[in-house]
Structures are given as C-alpha cells and as structure tokens.
Short mmCIF file of C-alpha atoms in Angstrom, two decimals:
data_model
loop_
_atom_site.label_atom_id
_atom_site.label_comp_id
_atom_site.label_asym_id
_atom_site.label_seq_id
_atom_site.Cartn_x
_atom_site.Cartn_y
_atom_site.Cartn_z
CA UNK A 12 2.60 -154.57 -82.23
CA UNK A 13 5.70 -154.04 -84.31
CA UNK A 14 6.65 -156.77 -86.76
CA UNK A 15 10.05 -157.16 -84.99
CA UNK A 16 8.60 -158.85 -81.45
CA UNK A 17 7.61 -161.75 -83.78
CA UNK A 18 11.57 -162.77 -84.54
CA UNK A 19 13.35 -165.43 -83.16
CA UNK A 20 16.93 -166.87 -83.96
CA UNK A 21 16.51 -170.39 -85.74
CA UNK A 22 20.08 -171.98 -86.77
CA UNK A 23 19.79 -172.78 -90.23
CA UNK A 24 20.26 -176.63 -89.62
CA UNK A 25 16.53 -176.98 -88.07
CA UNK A 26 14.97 -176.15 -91.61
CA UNK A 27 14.15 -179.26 -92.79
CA UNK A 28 15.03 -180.07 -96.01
CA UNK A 29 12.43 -183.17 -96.79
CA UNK A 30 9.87 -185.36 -95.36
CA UNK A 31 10.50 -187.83 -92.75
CA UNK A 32 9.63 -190.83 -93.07
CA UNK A 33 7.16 -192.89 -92.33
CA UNK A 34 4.96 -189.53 -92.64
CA UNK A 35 3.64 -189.73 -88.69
CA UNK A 36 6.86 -190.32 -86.72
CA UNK A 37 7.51 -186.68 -86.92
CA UNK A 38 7.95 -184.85 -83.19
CA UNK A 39 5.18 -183.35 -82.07
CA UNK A 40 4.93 -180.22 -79.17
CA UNK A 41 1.84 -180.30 -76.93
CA UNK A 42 0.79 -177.24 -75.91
CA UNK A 43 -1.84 -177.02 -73.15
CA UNK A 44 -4.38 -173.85 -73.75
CA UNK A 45 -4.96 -173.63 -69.99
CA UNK A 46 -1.54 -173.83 -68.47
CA UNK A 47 2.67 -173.95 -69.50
CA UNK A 48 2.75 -177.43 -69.58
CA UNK A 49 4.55 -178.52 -72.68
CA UNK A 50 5.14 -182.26 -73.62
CA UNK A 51 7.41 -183.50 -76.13
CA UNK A 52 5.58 -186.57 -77.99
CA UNK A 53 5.58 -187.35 -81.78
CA UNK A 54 2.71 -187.30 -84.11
CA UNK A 55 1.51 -191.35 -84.20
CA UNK A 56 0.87 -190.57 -79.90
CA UNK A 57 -2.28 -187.76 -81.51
CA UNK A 58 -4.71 -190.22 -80.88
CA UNK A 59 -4.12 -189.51 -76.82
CA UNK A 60 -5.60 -185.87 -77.01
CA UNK A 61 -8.47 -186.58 -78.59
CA UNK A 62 -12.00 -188.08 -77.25
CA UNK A 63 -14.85 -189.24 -78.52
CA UNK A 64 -17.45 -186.30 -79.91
CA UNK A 65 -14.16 -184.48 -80.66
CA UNK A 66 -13.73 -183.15 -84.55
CA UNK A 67 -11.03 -182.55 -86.65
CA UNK A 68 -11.42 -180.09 -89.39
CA UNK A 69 -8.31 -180.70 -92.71
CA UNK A 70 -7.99 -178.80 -95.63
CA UNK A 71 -8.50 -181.15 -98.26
CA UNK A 72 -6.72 -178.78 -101.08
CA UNK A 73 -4.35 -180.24 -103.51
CA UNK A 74 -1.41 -178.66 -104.65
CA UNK A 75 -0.55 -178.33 -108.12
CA UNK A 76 2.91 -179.21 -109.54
CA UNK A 77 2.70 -175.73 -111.28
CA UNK A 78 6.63 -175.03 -111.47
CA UNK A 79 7.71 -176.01 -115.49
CA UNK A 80 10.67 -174.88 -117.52
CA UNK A 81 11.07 -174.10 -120.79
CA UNK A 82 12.45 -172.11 -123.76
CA UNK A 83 11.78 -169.65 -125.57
CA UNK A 84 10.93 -169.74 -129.33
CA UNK A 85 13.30 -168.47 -131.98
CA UNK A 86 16.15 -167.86 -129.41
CA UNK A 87 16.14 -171.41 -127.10
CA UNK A 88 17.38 -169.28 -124.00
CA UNK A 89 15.88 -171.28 -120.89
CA UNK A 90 12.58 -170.06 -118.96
CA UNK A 91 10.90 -171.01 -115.44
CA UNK A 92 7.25 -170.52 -115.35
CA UNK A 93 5.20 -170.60 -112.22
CA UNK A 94 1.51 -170.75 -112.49
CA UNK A 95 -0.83 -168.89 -109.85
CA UNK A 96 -4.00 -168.78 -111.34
CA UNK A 97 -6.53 -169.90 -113.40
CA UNK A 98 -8.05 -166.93 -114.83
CA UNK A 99 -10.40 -168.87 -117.54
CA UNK A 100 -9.89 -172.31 -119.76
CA UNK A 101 -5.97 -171.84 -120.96
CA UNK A 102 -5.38 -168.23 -119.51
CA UNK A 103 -3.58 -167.91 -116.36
CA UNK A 104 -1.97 -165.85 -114.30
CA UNK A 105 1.71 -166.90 -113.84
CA UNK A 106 5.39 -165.95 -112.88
CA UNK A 107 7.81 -165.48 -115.26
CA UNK A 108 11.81 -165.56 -115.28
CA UNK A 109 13.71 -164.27 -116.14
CA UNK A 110 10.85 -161.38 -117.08
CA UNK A 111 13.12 -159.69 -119.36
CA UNK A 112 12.38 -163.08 -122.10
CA UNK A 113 8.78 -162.94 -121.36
CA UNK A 114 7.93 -159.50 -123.02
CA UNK A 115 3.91 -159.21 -124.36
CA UNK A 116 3.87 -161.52 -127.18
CA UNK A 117 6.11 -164.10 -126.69
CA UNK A 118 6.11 -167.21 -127.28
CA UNK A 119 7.69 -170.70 -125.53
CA UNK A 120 8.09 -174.48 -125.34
CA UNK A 121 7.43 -176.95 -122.51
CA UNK A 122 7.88 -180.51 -122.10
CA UNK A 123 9.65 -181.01 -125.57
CA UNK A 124 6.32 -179.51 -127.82
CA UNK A 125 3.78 -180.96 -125.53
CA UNK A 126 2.64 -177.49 -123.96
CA UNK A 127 2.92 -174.14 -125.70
CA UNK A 128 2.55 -170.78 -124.21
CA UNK A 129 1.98 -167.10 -125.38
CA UNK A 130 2.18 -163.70 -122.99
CA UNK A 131 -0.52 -161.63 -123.67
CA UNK A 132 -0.65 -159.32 -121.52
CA UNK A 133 2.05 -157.74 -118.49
CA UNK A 134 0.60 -156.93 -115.26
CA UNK A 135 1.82 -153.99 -113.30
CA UNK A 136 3.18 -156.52 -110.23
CA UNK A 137 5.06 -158.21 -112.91
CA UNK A 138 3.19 -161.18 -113.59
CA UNK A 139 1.89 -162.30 -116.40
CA UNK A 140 -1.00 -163.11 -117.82
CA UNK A 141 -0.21 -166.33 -120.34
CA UNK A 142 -2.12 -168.56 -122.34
CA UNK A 143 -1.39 -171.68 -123.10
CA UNK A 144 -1.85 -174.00 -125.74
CA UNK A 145 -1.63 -178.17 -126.24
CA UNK A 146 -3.22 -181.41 -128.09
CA UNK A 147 -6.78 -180.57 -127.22
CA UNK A 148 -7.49 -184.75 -126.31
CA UNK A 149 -5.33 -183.90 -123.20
CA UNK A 150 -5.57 -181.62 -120.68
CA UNK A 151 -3.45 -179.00 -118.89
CA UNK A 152 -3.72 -180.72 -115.20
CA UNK A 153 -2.77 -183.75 -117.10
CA UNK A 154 0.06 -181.90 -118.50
CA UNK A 155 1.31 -180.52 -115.47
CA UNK A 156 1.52 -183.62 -114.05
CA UNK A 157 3.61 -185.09 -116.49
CA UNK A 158 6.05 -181.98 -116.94
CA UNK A 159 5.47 -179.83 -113.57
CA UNK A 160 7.81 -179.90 -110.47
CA UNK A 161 6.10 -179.05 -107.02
CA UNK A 162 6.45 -175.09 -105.94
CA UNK A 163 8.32 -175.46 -102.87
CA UNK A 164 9.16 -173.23 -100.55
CA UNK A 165 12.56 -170.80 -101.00
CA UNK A 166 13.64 -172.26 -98.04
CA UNK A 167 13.68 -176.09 -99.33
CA UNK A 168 16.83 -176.20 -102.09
CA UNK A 169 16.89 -179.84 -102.10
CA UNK A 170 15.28 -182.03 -104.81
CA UNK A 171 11.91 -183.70 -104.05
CA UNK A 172 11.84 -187.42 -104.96
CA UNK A 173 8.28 -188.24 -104.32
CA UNK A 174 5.87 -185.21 -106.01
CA UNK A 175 3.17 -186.82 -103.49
CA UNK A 176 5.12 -186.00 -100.61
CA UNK A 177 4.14 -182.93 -100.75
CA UNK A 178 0.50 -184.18 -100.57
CA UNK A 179 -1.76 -184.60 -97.87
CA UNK A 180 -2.67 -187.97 -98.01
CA UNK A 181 -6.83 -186.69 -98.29
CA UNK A 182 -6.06 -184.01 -100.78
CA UNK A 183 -8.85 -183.98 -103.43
CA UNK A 184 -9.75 -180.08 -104.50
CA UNK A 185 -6.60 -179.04 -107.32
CA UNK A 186 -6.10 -175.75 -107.14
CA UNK A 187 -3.24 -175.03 -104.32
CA UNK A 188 0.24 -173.20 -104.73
CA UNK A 189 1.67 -174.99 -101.58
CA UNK A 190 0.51 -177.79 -99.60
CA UNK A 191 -1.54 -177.18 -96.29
CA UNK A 192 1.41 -178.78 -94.40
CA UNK A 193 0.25 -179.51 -91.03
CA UNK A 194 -1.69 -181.85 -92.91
CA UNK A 195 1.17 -184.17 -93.66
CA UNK A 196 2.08 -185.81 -90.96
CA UNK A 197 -1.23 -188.15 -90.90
CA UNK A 198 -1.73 -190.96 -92.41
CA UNK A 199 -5.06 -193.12 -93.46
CA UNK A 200 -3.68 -195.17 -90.54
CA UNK A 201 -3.92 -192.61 -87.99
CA UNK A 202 -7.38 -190.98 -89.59
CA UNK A 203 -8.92 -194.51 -89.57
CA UNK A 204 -8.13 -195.02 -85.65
CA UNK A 205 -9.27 -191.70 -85.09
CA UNK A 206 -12.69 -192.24 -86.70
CA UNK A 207 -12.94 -195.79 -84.86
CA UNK A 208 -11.91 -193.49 -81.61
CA UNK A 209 -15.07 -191.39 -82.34
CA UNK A 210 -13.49 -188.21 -83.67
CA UNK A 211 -15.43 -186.92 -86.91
CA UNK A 212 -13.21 -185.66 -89.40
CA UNK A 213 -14.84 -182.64 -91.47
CA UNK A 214 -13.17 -181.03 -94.37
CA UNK A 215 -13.18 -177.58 -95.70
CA UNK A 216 -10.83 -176.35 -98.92
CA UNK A 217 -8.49 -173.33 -98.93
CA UNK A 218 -6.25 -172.98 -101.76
CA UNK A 219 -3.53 -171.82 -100.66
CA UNK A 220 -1.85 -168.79 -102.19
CA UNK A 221 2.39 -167.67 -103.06
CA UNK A 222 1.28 -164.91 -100.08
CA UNK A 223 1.71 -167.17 -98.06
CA UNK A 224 5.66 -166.71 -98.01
CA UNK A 225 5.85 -163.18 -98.59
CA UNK A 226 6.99 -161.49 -95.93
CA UNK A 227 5.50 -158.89 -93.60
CA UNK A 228 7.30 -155.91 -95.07
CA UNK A 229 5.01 -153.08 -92.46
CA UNK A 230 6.87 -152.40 -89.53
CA UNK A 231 3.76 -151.92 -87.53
CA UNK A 232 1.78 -155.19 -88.21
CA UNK A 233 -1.61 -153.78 -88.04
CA UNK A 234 -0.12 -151.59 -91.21
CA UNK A 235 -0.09 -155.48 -93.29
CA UNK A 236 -2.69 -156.65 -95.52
CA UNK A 237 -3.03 -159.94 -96.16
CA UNK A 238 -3.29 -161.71 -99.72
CA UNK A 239 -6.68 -163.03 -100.65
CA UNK A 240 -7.43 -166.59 -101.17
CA UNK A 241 -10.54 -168.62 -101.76
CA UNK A 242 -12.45 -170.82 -99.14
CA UNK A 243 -15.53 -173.29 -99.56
CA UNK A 244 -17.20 -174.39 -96.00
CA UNK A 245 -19.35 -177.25 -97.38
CA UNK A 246 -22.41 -177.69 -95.44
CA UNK A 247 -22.06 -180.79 -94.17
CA UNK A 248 -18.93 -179.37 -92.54
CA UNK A 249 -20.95 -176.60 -91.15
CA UNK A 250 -23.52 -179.14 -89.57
CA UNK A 251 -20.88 -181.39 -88.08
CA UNK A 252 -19.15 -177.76 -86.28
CA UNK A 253 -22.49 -176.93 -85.60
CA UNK A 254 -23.39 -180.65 -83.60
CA UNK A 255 -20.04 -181.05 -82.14
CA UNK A 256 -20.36 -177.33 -80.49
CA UNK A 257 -23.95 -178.34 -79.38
CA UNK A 258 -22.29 -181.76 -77.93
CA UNK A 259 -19.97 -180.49 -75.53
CA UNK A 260 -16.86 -181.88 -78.11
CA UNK A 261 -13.95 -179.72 -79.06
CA UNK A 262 -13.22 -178.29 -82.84
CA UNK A 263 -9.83 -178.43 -83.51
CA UNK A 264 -8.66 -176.50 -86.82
CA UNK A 265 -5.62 -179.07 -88.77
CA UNK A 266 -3.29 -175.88 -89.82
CA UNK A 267 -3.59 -172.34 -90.72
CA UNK A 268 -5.86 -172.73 -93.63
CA UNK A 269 -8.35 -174.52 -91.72
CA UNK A 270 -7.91 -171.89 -89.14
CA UNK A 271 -8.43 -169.27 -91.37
CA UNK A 272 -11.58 -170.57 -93.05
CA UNK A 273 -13.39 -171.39 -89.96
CA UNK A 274 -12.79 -167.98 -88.32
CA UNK A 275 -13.71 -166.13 -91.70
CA UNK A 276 -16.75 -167.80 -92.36
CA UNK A 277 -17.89 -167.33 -88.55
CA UNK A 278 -16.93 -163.05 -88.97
CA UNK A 279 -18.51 -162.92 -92.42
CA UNK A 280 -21.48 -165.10 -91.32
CA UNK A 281 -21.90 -164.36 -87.70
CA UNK A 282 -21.74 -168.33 -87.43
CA UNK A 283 -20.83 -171.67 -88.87
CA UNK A 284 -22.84 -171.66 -92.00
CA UNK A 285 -21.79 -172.78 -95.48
CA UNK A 286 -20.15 -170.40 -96.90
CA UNK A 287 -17.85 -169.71 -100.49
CA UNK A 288 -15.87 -166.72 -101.14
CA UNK A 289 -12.43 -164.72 -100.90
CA UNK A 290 -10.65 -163.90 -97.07
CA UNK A 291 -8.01 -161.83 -96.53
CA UNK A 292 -8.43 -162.07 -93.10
CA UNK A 293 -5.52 -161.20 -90.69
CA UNK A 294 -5.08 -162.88 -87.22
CA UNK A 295 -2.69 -161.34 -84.81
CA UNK A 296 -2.99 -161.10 -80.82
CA UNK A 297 -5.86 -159.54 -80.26
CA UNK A 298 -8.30 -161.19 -82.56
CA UNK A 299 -11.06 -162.64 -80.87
CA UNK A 300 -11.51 -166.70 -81.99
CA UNK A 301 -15.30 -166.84 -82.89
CA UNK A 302 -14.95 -171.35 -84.06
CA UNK A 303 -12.08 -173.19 -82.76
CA UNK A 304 -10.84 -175.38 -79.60
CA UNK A 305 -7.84 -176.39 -80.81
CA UNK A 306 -5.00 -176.15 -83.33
CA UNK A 307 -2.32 -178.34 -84.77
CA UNK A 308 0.27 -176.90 -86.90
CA UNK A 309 4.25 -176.37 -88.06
CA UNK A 310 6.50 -174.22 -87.53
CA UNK A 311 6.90 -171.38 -88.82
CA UNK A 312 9.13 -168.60 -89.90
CA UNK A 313 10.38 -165.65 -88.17
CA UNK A 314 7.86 -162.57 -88.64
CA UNK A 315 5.60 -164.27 -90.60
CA UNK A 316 1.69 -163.70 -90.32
CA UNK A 317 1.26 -167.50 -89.66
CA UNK A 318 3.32 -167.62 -86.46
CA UNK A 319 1.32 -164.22 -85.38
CA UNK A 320 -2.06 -166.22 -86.12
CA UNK A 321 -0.46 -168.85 -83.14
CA UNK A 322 0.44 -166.09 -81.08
CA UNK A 323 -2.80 -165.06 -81.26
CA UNK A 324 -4.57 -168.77 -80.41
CA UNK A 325 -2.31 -169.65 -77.82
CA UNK A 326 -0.45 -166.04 -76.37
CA UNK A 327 1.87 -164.16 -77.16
CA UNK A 328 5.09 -164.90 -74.21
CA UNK A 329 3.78 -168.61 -74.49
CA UNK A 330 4.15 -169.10 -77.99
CA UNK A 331 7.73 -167.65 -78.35
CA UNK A 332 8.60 -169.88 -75.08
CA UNK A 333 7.57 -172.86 -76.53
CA UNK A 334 9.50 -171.90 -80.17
CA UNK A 335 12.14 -171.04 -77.56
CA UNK A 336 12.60 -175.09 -76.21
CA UNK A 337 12.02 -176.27 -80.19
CA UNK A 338 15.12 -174.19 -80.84
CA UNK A 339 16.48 -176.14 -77.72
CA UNK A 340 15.37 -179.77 -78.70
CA UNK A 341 16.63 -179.42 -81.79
CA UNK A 342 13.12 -179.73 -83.48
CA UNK A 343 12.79 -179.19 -87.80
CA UNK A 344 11.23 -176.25 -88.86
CA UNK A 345 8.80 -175.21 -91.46
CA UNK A 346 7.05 -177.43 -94.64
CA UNK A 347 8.53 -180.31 -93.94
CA UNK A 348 9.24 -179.87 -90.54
CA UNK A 349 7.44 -181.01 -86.98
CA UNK A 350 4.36 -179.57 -85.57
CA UNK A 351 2.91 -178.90 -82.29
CA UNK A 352 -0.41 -179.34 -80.95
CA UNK A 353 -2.33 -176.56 -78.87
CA UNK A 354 -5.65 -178.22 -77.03
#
C-alpha cells in the first residue's frame, strides 16, 4: 500500500490544544468489529462495553518532563535540550538546538547552576551524546522535575498548566518521551468501577519513543522501518492474558503501545509469555493479530504508522469512514484529543 491512501483532510481547528476537563468526559467513537455500526458516546459511558471476565491491558509508562533550556557557558546565547535516552548514570542521549552551539566539548547551564552539561561526543543523526553534571545529594529525575517542561507534541503550541496532565493517572515506570495517550481519559473513578464490574486490569510498560511522530517518509509503506523501543510483559500480565483467553473474556489493548507489546511478545514468543526486550514491529493491513479483542485509542495523524496499526485492527474502508464522521462531528484530534473504541 502506498503511504498516500492513509491521508485524510483534518481542519486545523479539531487538533486539540489541551486536556478536557474532568479527564473522562471526553467523546468517545464505538466501533463495532463485526459490523458498521458506529455510536457516538463519551468516555465515563466505557463501563457499558465491558463484562465481567473482560481485561484491560494500560501502559503504565511515565513520561519524563525531559524538555529544559539553558545557556551556554562563556557566551550566555540560549539552548533547548531534549533528552531521549539514558545511555548510563549521567550520559544521555539528547537533542540539541540550535546544534551549531552544541559543538563536542561544550559546555552549559540549566536551572540557574543547578544542572550542568558537557557534549562529548556528536552522533552522525545529529544528536548528541551529553553528560551531565549536579549536587550529587540530588538526583537528575529530581532535577528534571523541578526544571523540565513536558515534550509535547509539534502539533500542541499552547502552554501546559498542569505537567500531570500529561500523565496517565496509573503511570509508574519513568522512562517515556510522550505519554501513552489513550490512557488519559480514565480516571481511578472509572478503573475502580471497572474492577468492581469484574474487568481485570493488567499492565505492561512501553516507553514510548520521539519515533513516534516522525513521519512515514517511504512512499510504499512496506519500504518504512519502524523506530525501536523497549517493552516489559510482566508475568503476572502474561497469566491474567493467558486466563482471560482460557475464560471465554475479551483482551482489549488501552492504545498503541499496549497494542504493540502484546502483538510483539506473542510473534517473538509464539504466545503470551513474559517477555523484555526491543520491537520495532510494524502493523499495517495485513498483519495478522496473534493477542487482542479489542482496542481503545486517539486519533491520529494523517499517514502516520499509528492510524495504519487501526486500519489494520479494524479495516481499512472502515477505519477512514469512521475518521470520515469524526471530521463531521466535529471530534478533537490527536494527544489531547477524543478516542474511539473498537470491540
């Protein structure tokens, strides 16, 4: 398939810019696997597709506020860094700009003296590899969270208020560039009547990676490979797949990353096992779903591999009739936006 049949016009108005609020009276599209049927509900009516025996399965990632800016020594000109990865203790893998003041070598300031950092090395994608140095009572997650601003999305230009917006409300594992954000439309409200309805809730960790938003740049999709990011399938996860399956109940994946996870353990495992390592797996119509039942997520953007991962789940002509009436009913779009629900 060629990346252009996964475009559609979205006005620019639809993006939203910021959370609604309270967190579950966003809309919500209901997508039936087994028909066209398409109801418009929002999110706090979830517990009405779900039945006892079903499971749930949320990324429990956390996203780091990894966006700081600083200066540079000697000269004071102003600096934006954006961390990606913790390679070992202080060194990390980051984005620099602009990268003509971050040469091999030097040096800069963050959060008035509190947080020092040093390029060491260049990378031949342009990052840079930076390590970082502080009062060695604190920490650097400490750090960040006093000095770092959430790494939203391009698409978002206005200012967060609330960093934990941009939180599931069950995120525990640090380690994530962007949030996992069909995840934040519930609520410990709507998880606790879920678990009194009978519907276990199981939790894996992706961290999600900056590739992510980059965009399909292969004109024949089967030509794109994805970026790599790391999964952990605890095993009580596994076991609680493994019963539900074994019950009759229905797994349904909370997002992408979920998604992803439980369909890369099941093709590197040939089943639900625990399981820790690195995916770059691609899903696009076609692929064969080996785990799920179900699927809740945003969104998402024109040719991007997440809204050829829902093509693939729920079909190809239905998925681009169903962003089709969003368009229509004036739904929001993206991070921050509403979600749908295919069961």
């Amino acid at each position: 398939m060629n990346k252009s049949d996964f475009f559609y016009h979205l006005p620019e108005e639809l993006i939203a810019q910021h959370p609604i609020e309270p967190r579950d009276h966003s809309r919500m599209m209901v997508l039936s696997k087994n028909s066209d049927e398409i109801s418009h509900k929002h999110f706090y009516d979830i517990l009405d597709y779900f039945k006892e025996g079903d499971c749930l399965i949320l990324n429990n990632t956390r996203v780091l506020p990894a966006r700081i800016y600083g200066t540079k020594k000697n000269t004071g000109a102003n600096v934006e860094f954006l961390l990606l990865n913790q390679i070992e203790n202080d060194l990390w893998e980051t984005l620099a700009g602009p990268g003509k003041r971050a040469k091999e070598g030097a040096e800069f300031i963050f959060g008035n003296g509190i947080l020092e950092a040093k390029v060491i090395e260049v990378l031949d994608n342009g990052n840079r590899i930076v390590r970082f140095s502080y009062d060695k009572s604190d920490n650097i997650f400490n750090i960040l969270d006093k000095i770092g601003q959430m790494p939203l999305p391009h698409y978002i230009t206005e200012e967060l208020e609330d960093k934990e917006r941009y939180q599931t409300v069950y995120s525990k594992e640090l380690g994530s560039a962007a949030a996992p954000t069909a995840g934040l439309h519930f609520t410990d409200e709507i998880l606790g009547k879920l678990k009194e309805k009978g519907v276990n809730i199981g939790y894996v960790t992706l961290h999600v990676g900056l590739g992510t938003f980059r965009p399909v740049k292969a004109d024949k999709i089967e030509d794109h490979h994805m970026h790599s990011e790391h999964y952990h399938l605890p095993k009580e996860t596994a076991d609680l797949i493994n019963e539900t399956k074994k019950n009759g109940g229905r797994v349904i994946a909370v997002g992408t990353t979920s998604c992803r996870t439980l369909e890369s353990a099941a093709t590197f495992c040939g089943e639900i096992r625990e399981d820790d390592r690195n995916t770059d797996i691609f899903i696009y119509p076609g692929y064969k779903f080996k785990c799920i039942d179900g699927l809740l997520t945003n969104f998402h953007l024109p040719e991007s591999t997440l809204i050829m991962l829902v093509s693939a789940f729920y079909g190809y002509d239905k998925t681009f009739k169903a962003y089709k009436e969003a368009v229509d009913e004036r739904y929001r779009f993206f991070s921050f936006g509403d979600c749908m629900l295919i069961i």
